[in-house]
Short mmCIF file of C-alpha atoms and ligand atoms in Angstrom, two decimals:
data_model
loop_
_atom_site.label_atom_id
_atom_site.label_comp_id
_atom_site.label_asym_id
_atom_site.label_seq_id
_atom_site.Cartn_x
_atom_site.Cartn_y
_atom_site.Cartn_z
CA MET A 1 -0.39 0.21 0.13
CA GLU A 2 0.78 3.22 -0.48
CA TYR A 3 1.27 6.39 1.60
CA LEU A 4 -0.11 9.72 1.19
CA TYR A 5 2.96 11.06 1.23
CA GLN A 6 4.06 8.48 -1.23
CA ILE A 7 0.61 9.80 -3.64
CA TYR A 8 1.40 13.33 -3.20
CA LYS A 9 5.36 12.65 -3.56
CA GLU A 10 5.37 15.25 -6.67
CA PHE A 11 3.08 17.81 -5.47
CA PHE A 12 4.20 18.35 -1.50
CA PRO A 13 4.97 17.23 1.80
CA ILE A 14 2.03 16.42 3.56
CA GLY A 15 2.41 16.66 7.35
CA VAL A 16 0.44 16.29 10.85
CA ALA A 17 0.28 17.92 13.99
CA VAL A 18 0.80 15.55 16.64
CA GLY A 19 1.95 15.66 20.50
CA LEU A 20 3.89 13.35 22.18
CA GLU A 21 1.58 12.55 24.00
CA HIS A 22 0.02 10.36 20.48
CA LEU A 23 3.16 8.48 19.03
CA GLU A 24 2.29 5.46 20.08
CA LYS A 25 -1.60 5.56 19.63
CA TYR A 26 -0.68 7.15 15.30
CA TRP A 27 2.53 5.18 14.79
CA ASP A 28 0.92 3.14 12.06
CA LEU A 29 -1.29 6.30 11.23
CA LEU A 30 1.90 8.73 11.05
CA LYS A 31 3.19 6.40 7.48
CA HIS A 32 1.05 8.60 6.14
CA PHE A 33 3.12 11.47 6.34
CA ASN A 34 6.35 13.25 6.00
CA SER A 35 6.42 16.31 8.07
CA ILE A 36 5.49 16.57 11.32
CA THR A 37 4.69 20.33 13.60
CA PRO A 38 4.66 19.61 16.91
CA GLU A 39 1.28 20.91 18.24
CA ASN A 40 2.03 22.26 21.49
CA GLU A 41 5.69 21.39 22.83
CA LEU A 42 7.68 24.67 20.84
CA LYS A 43 4.46 26.96 22.05
CA PHE A 44 6.61 29.83 24.50
CA CYS A 45 4.54 28.73 27.42
CA GLU A 46 5.85 25.54 27.08
CA VAL A 47 9.09 25.87 26.22
CA HIS A 48 10.27 28.86 28.26
CA PRO A 49 8.17 28.80 31.41
CA GLU A 50 10.51 31.36 33.64
CA GLU A 51 12.89 34.24 32.23
CA SER A 52 15.95 31.67 32.70
CA THR A 53 13.58 28.41 32.30
CA TYR A 54 13.46 26.41 28.50
CA HIS A 55 12.28 22.42 28.33
CA PHE A 56 13.74 21.45 25.45
CA GLU A 57 12.35 17.79 27.31
CA LYS A 58 9.30 17.24 24.91
CA SER A 59 9.81 19.53 21.71
CA ASP A 60 13.14 17.37 21.67
CA LYS A 61 11.43 13.61 21.54
CA LEU A 62 9.60 14.62 18.67
CA VAL A 63 12.45 15.56 16.78
CA GLN A 64 14.09 12.45 17.23
CA TYR A 65 11.26 10.58 16.57
CA ALA A 66 11.01 12.71 13.10
CA LYS A 67 14.91 12.16 12.15
CA GLU A 68 14.61 8.82 13.04
CA ASN A 69 11.63 8.01 11.24
CA ASN A 70 12.23 10.74 7.92
CA LYS A 71 10.26 13.60 8.23
CA LEU A 72 10.16 16.95 7.89
CA VAL A 73 9.19 19.07 10.87
CA ARG A 74 7.61 23.01 11.18
CA GLY A 75 8.12 24.94 14.05
CA HIS A 76 4.73 25.58 15.68
CA THR A 77 5.43 28.57 16.34
CA LEU A 78 7.93 31.85 18.00
CA VAL A 79 5.29 34.95 18.43
CA TRP A 80 1.77 34.55 19.30
CA HIS A 81 -0.08 36.73 21.40
CA THR A 82 -1.90 33.81 23.42
CA GLN A 83 0.23 30.40 25.13
CA ASN A 84 2.59 33.19 26.88
CA PRO A 85 4.18 32.73 30.33
CA ASP A 86 3.24 35.71 33.10
CA TRP A 87 6.82 36.79 32.74
CA LEU A 88 7.05 37.47 29.60
CA PHE A 89 4.96 41.43 30.16
CA GLU A 90 5.47 40.88 33.58
CA GLY A 91 5.88 44.58 35.52
CA LYS A 92 5.40 47.85 35.08
CA MET A 93 8.58 48.51 33.71
CA VAL A 94 8.49 46.42 30.80
CA SER A 95 10.25 48.55 28.13
CA ARG A 96 10.34 47.61 24.57
CA ASP A 97 14.23 47.43 24.85
CA MET A 98 13.24 44.44 27.70
CA LEU A 99 11.08 43.01 25.79
CA LEU A 100 13.32 42.75 22.82
CA LYS A 101 16.22 41.85 24.38
CA ARG A 102 13.37 38.56 25.60
CA MET A 103 11.85 37.22 22.00
CA GLU A 104 15.86 37.87 21.03
CA ASP A 105 16.72 35.28 23.32
CA HIS A 106 14.00 33.35 23.51
CA ILE A 107 14.25 32.73 19.58
CA SER A 108 17.95 32.41 19.21
CA VAL A 109 18.09 30.37 22.44
CA THR A 110 14.99 28.13 20.28
CA VAL A 111 15.89 28.46 16.60
CA ASP A 112 19.42 27.89 17.19
CA ARG A 113 18.97 24.61 19.45
CA TYR A 114 16.79 22.89 15.76
CA LYS A 115 19.42 24.71 13.21
CA ASP A 116 19.73 21.08 12.16
CA SER A 117 16.12 19.61 12.50
CA ILE A 118 13.68 22.60 12.02
CA TYR A 119 13.21 23.28 7.81
CA CYS A 120 10.78 26.20 8.62
CA TRP A 121 9.02 28.35 11.30
CA ASP A 122 5.70 29.87 12.22
CA VAL A 123 7.28 33.01 13.37
CA VAL A 124 4.34 35.20 13.43
CA ASN A 125 0.99 33.61 14.43
CA GLU A 126 -2.17 35.11 14.09
CA ILE A 127 -1.05 38.17 13.81
CA PHE A 128 -4.26 39.95 11.78
CA PRO A 129 -8.15 40.33 13.75
CA ASP A 130 -10.93 39.09 11.47
CA GLY A 131 -12.50 42.05 9.97
CA GLU A 132 -10.75 45.11 10.89
CA GLY A 133 -8.05 46.19 8.33
CA LYS A 134 -5.17 46.12 11.03
CA LEU A 135 -2.89 44.89 13.55
CA ARG A 136 -3.83 43.49 16.24
CA ASP A 137 -4.30 45.30 19.30
CA THR A 138 -1.81 42.62 21.14
CA ARG A 139 1.11 43.44 24.36
CA TRP A 140 3.65 42.56 21.95
CA LYS A 141 2.70 45.58 19.64
CA GLU A 142 1.53 47.65 23.05
CA ILE A 143 4.68 47.16 24.65
CA ILE A 144 7.63 47.31 21.31
CA GLY A 145 5.59 48.80 19.06
CA GLU A 146 4.22 47.13 14.92
CA ASP A 147 7.76 46.41 13.96
CA TYR A 148 7.87 44.29 16.41
CA VAL A 149 6.88 41.50 13.83
CA GLU A 150 10.09 43.04 11.53
CA LYS A 151 12.23 42.44 14.74
CA ALA A 152 10.77 38.44 15.52
CA PHE A 153 11.96 37.84 11.26
CA CYS A 154 14.94 39.62 11.40
CA TYR A 155 15.94 37.35 15.21
CA ALA A 156 15.39 34.03 13.34
CA HIS A 157 16.95 34.74 10.24
CA GLU A 158 20.15 35.80 12.10
CA THR A 159 19.79 33.12 14.31
CA ASN A 160 18.89 30.60 11.72
CA PRO A 161 19.56 31.92 7.91
CA LYS A 162 18.80 28.51 6.34
CA ALA A 163 15.72 28.61 8.10
CA LYS A 164 12.35 29.07 5.79
CA LEU A 165 10.89 31.62 7.74
CA PHE A 166 6.51 32.18 7.84
CA LEU A 167 3.33 34.77 8.97
CA ASN A 168 0.89 31.77 10.18
CA GLU A 169 -2.76 33.38 9.51
CA TYR A 170 -6.50 31.69 9.61
CA ASN A 171 -9.27 33.38 7.99
CA CYS A 172 -6.46 33.96 4.89
CA GLU A 173 -9.23 33.62 2.24
CA GLU A 174 -12.08 36.45 4.00
CA ASP A 175 -10.96 40.19 1.57
CA ILE A 176 -10.22 41.71 4.43
CA LYS A 177 -7.27 39.79 5.64
CA LEU A 178 -6.41 38.43 2.06
CA ASP A 179 -6.03 42.71 1.07
CA LEU A 180 -4.48 42.94 4.18
CA ILE A 181 -2.07 40.30 4.58
CA ILE A 182 -1.06 41.26 0.74
CA ASP A 183 -0.39 44.95 1.55
CA TYR A 184 0.97 43.99 4.66
CA ILE A 185 3.87 41.32 3.20
CA CYS A 186 4.87 43.82 0.25
CA GLN A 187 5.74 46.26 2.80
CA LEU A 188 7.92 43.56 4.06
CA LYS A 189 9.55 42.66 1.50
CA LYS A 190 10.07 45.83 0.71
CA LYS A 191 11.97 46.36 4.00
CA LYS A 192 13.90 43.27 3.01
CA ILE A 193 12.68 41.83 6.41
CA PRO A 194 13.41 38.16 6.04
CA ILE A 195 10.03 36.60 4.76
CA ASP A 196 9.74 32.50 3.10
CA GLY A 197 6.48 32.24 3.82
CA VAL A 198 2.53 32.55 4.25
CA GLY A 199 0.84 29.53 6.02
CA VAL A 200 -2.56 29.53 5.94
CA GLN A 201 -4.01 27.72 8.69
CA GLY A 202 -7.15 26.02 7.06
CA HIS A 203 -9.47 25.87 9.50
CA TYR A 204 -12.58 25.34 7.68
CA SER A 205 -15.82 23.34 7.57
CA ILE A 206 -17.96 21.20 5.07
CA VAL A 207 -20.02 24.40 3.74
CA TYR A 208 -17.32 26.80 4.48
CA PRO A 209 -15.64 28.86 2.73
CA ASP A 210 -16.63 28.53 -0.77
CA LEU A 211 -14.07 26.97 -2.65
CA GLU A 212 -13.95 29.24 -5.55
CA LYS A 213 -13.32 32.22 -2.35
CA VAL A 214 -9.87 29.31 -1.74
CA ARG A 215 -8.75 29.17 -5.35
CA LYS A 216 -8.82 33.01 -5.79
CA MET A 217 -6.77 33.49 -2.51
CA PHE A 218 -3.89 30.67 -3.93
CA TYR A 219 -4.20 33.68 -6.67
CA ARG A 220 -3.81 35.92 -4.93
CA LEU A 221 -0.96 35.65 -2.21
CA ALA A 222 0.80 33.09 -5.57
CA LYS A 223 1.80 36.62 -6.83
CA LEU A 224 3.36 37.41 -3.50
CA ASP A 225 6.41 35.16 -4.97
CA LEU A 226 7.03 33.60 -1.16
CA GLN A 227 5.94 29.50 -0.63
CA ILE A 228 2.64 28.80 0.91
CA GLN A 229 1.87 26.03 2.76
CA ILE A 230 -1.32 24.81 3.95
CA THR A 231 -0.31 24.63 8.04
CA GLU A 232 -2.92 23.36 10.03
CA LEU A 233 -5.64 22.40 8.00
CA ASP A 234 -9.06 20.29 8.92
CA ILE A 235 -12.76 20.08 7.96
CA SER A 236 -15.02 20.63 10.20
CA MET A 237 -19.07 18.56 10.11
CA PHE A 238 -20.89 21.84 11.20
CA ALA A 239 -21.30 25.36 10.01
CA PHE A 240 -19.28 27.94 12.41
CA GLU A 241 -23.24 29.48 13.61
CA ASP A 242 -24.39 25.63 14.23
CA HIS A 243 -23.86 24.60 17.73
CA SER A 244 -25.77 21.43 17.59
CA CYS A 245 -24.70 18.91 20.55
CA ASP A 246 -27.56 15.77 19.04
CA LYS A 247 -25.01 14.23 16.87
CA LYS A 248 -23.49 10.90 18.74
CA ALA A 249 -21.63 9.95 15.35
CA PRO A 250 -21.22 11.54 11.98
CA SER A 251 -24.12 11.00 9.25
CA ARG A 252 -23.70 10.14 6.06
CA GLU A 253 -24.88 13.07 4.84
CA MET A 254 -21.89 14.40 6.68
CA ILE A 255 -19.79 12.19 5.97
CA ASP A 256 -19.68 12.28 2.35
CA ALA A 257 -19.22 16.43 2.47
CA GLN A 258 -17.20 15.86 4.00
CA ALA A 259 -14.78 13.64 1.54
CA ARG A 260 -15.66 15.91 -1.16
CA TYR A 261 -15.38 19.12 0.46
CA TYR A 262 -10.81 17.55 0.47
CA SER A 263 -11.14 16.50 -2.89
CA LYS A 264 -12.58 19.47 -4.25
CA LEU A 265 -9.90 21.49 -2.02
CA PHE A 266 -6.94 18.97 -2.49
CA SER A 267 -7.36 19.93 -6.40
CA ILE A 268 -7.03 23.09 -6.03
CA PHE A 269 -3.51 22.51 -4.01
CA ARG A 270 -2.90 20.47 -6.41
CA GLU A 271 -3.33 23.39 -9.38
CA TYR A 272 -1.04 25.65 -7.12
CA LYS A 273 1.82 22.77 -6.54
CA ASP A 274 4.85 25.47 -7.94
CA VAL A 275 3.82 27.75 -4.74
CA ILE A 276 2.78 24.60 -2.35
CA THR A 277 5.64 23.71 -0.48
CA GLY A 278 3.51 22.26 1.67
CA VAL A 279 -0.29 20.07 3.06
CA THR A 280 -0.85 20.12 6.83
CA PHE A 281 -3.62 18.91 9.32
CA TRP A 282 -4.00 19.38 12.58
CA GLY A 283 -4.61 16.34 13.92
CA ALA A 284 -3.95 12.63 12.55
CA ALA A 285 -7.96 11.03 13.72
CA ASP A 286 -10.98 11.71 15.00
CA ASP A 287 -10.72 10.79 18.18
CA PHE A 288 -8.59 13.64 19.55
CA THR A 289 -9.28 16.88 17.70
CA TRP A 290 -9.48 20.55 18.95
CA LEU A 291 -12.04 21.22 17.37
CA ASP A 292 -14.33 19.30 19.71
CA ASP A 293 -13.74 22.38 22.34
CA PHE A 294 -14.17 24.89 20.07
CA PRO A 295 -17.20 26.80 19.30
CA VAL A 296 -18.93 24.61 21.39
CA ILE A 297 -16.86 23.38 24.15
CA GLY A 298 -17.20 19.20 24.59
CA ARG A 299 -19.24 18.97 21.21
CA LYS A 300 -18.02 15.47 19.29
CA ASN A 301 -16.56 16.74 15.69
CA TRP A 302 -15.49 14.51 12.98
CA PRO A 303 -13.26 16.51 11.16
CA LEU A 304 -9.64 14.55 9.65
CA LEU A 305 -8.75 11.86 7.53
CA PHE A 306 -9.25 8.90 9.43
CA ASP A 307 -11.77 8.07 11.99
CA GLU A 308 -12.05 7.42 16.21
CA LYS A 309 -11.07 4.06 15.30
CA LEU A 310 -8.04 5.43 13.27
CA GLN A 311 -9.21 3.91 10.77
CA PRO A 312 -9.35 6.19 6.82
CA LYS A 313 -12.71 7.33 5.98
CA LYS A 314 -14.56 8.56 3.38
CA ALA A 315 -12.17 11.68 3.02
CA PHE A 316 -9.12 9.88 2.82
CA TYR A 317 -10.09 7.73 0.08
CA ALA A 318 -10.96 11.00 -1.26
CA ILE A 319 -7.50 12.67 -1.94
CA ALA A 320 -5.73 9.45 -1.74
CA ASP A 321 -7.40 8.49 -5.19
CA PHE A 322 -7.48 11.49 -6.91
CA ARG A 323 -5.73 9.42 -9.70
CA GLU A 324 -8.05 6.63 -9.91
CA SER A 325 -10.30 9.43 -9.88
CA GLN A 326 -9.07 11.37 -13.11
CA ILE A 327 -8.22 8.50 -15.33
CA ARG A 328 -12.89 7.55 -14.74
CA LYS A 329 -13.17 11.24 -15.88
CA MET A 330 -11.37 10.47 -18.55
CA GLU A 331 -12.10 7.69 -19.22
CA GLU A 332 -16.38 9.06 -19.09
CA LEU A 333 -14.57 11.90 -21.24
CA TYR A 334 -13.36 9.61 -23.90
CA LYS A 335 -17.14 7.10 -23.93
CA GLU A 336 -19.25 10.76 -24.20
CA GLU A 337 -17.32 11.06 -27.75
O1 9MR B 1 -4.69 22.46 19.26
C1 9MR B 1 -4.20 23.55 19.80
C2 9MR B 1 -4.52 22.68 21.20
O2 9MR B 1 -4.36 21.60 21.64
C3 9MR B 1 -3.79 24.17 21.94
O3 9MR B 1 -4.67 24.32 23.75
C4 9MR B 1 -4.14 25.64 21.78
C5 9MR B 1 -3.75 26.81 22.84
O4 9MR B 1 -2.52 26.58 22.56
O5 9MR B 1 -3.71 25.44 20.08
C6 9MR B 1 -4.02 24.41 19.56
O6 9MR B 1 -3.25 25.34 17.98
C7 9MR B 1 -3.40 26.02 17.80
C8 9MR B 1 -2.73 26.98 16.76
O7 9MR B 1 -1.39 26.83 17.81
C9 9MR B 1 -2.70 28.22 16.44
N1 9MR B 1 -4.15 27.97 15.55
C10 9MR B 1 -5.23 27.30 16.42
C11 9MR B 1 -4.93 26.08 16.83
C12 9MR B 1 -6.31 25.76 17.06
O8 9MR B 1 -6.90 26.06 18.20
#
């Protein structure tokens, strides 16, 4: 049997976010992926809980696993407005210079530790709120100023000039946000800030966004002349506004709709293979997903390629069998002629 990443080898690496605690359970499933993202192990509060203490035990183990199993590792994430330790912004007297120094220390120690093993980093994560057309108000921005983003890229690049550096964002297909991302990146490039790529998170649902909107987004992002990666893909069974909690299992209609959505989405990814350098799922199987607690706490969701028993779903075959379905389509065309 071919693994998913082998089927996609002429397109892009296929990745998965995984936590250290799930490595054993997913051991066989992980063979389908040739890239991993530590789901939480590299976040600021995990790695650097106190000013003079770093904890790399968990991320080291994941990176070691990746090395032994020939997988790439994406680093997630260096600068974010959440999951930060209290000490970072603590005290009324934290000045711009102090916070810049803290950021620089964090980035240089973390990026340097993995300079031979982590090939790309989400340097900044979710810096734009929805619908506002401006940089998010965060403690980073308040204390340092808007150039905190530029500084983060420069520190990462100085530490490891080989690493590919990404700006990672959600809801990128939304018009206001897409305009902003594009303008913002053009400015970074004008200022010669070392940015290599845009991370499109890809937290979608079976009804949203419209796939033409996604195609249009890639069309516009591709013109930036940067890499694009889909960094956190999952397809919720529920529309965002749907807070119903009555389902114990996904209906047949949901399973089919999800397979169709994944299939069409991947055909767009394949169209843009020249600029897409990775597609990563935010989880391996439906037994464990952050969407079980978002936007409704404790509501089960089934957004991934493998089911709760770790078996491949229709969605899996929908993206794995694209060559067969292309052949079928060709055959139908010939029949019609
Ligand atoms: O999946 C992650 C979950 O386990 C964590 O509790 C949460 C907070 O750190 O982060 C989740 O991952 C997020 C990612 O880091 C950034 N984009 C949104 C993801 C889902 O919330």
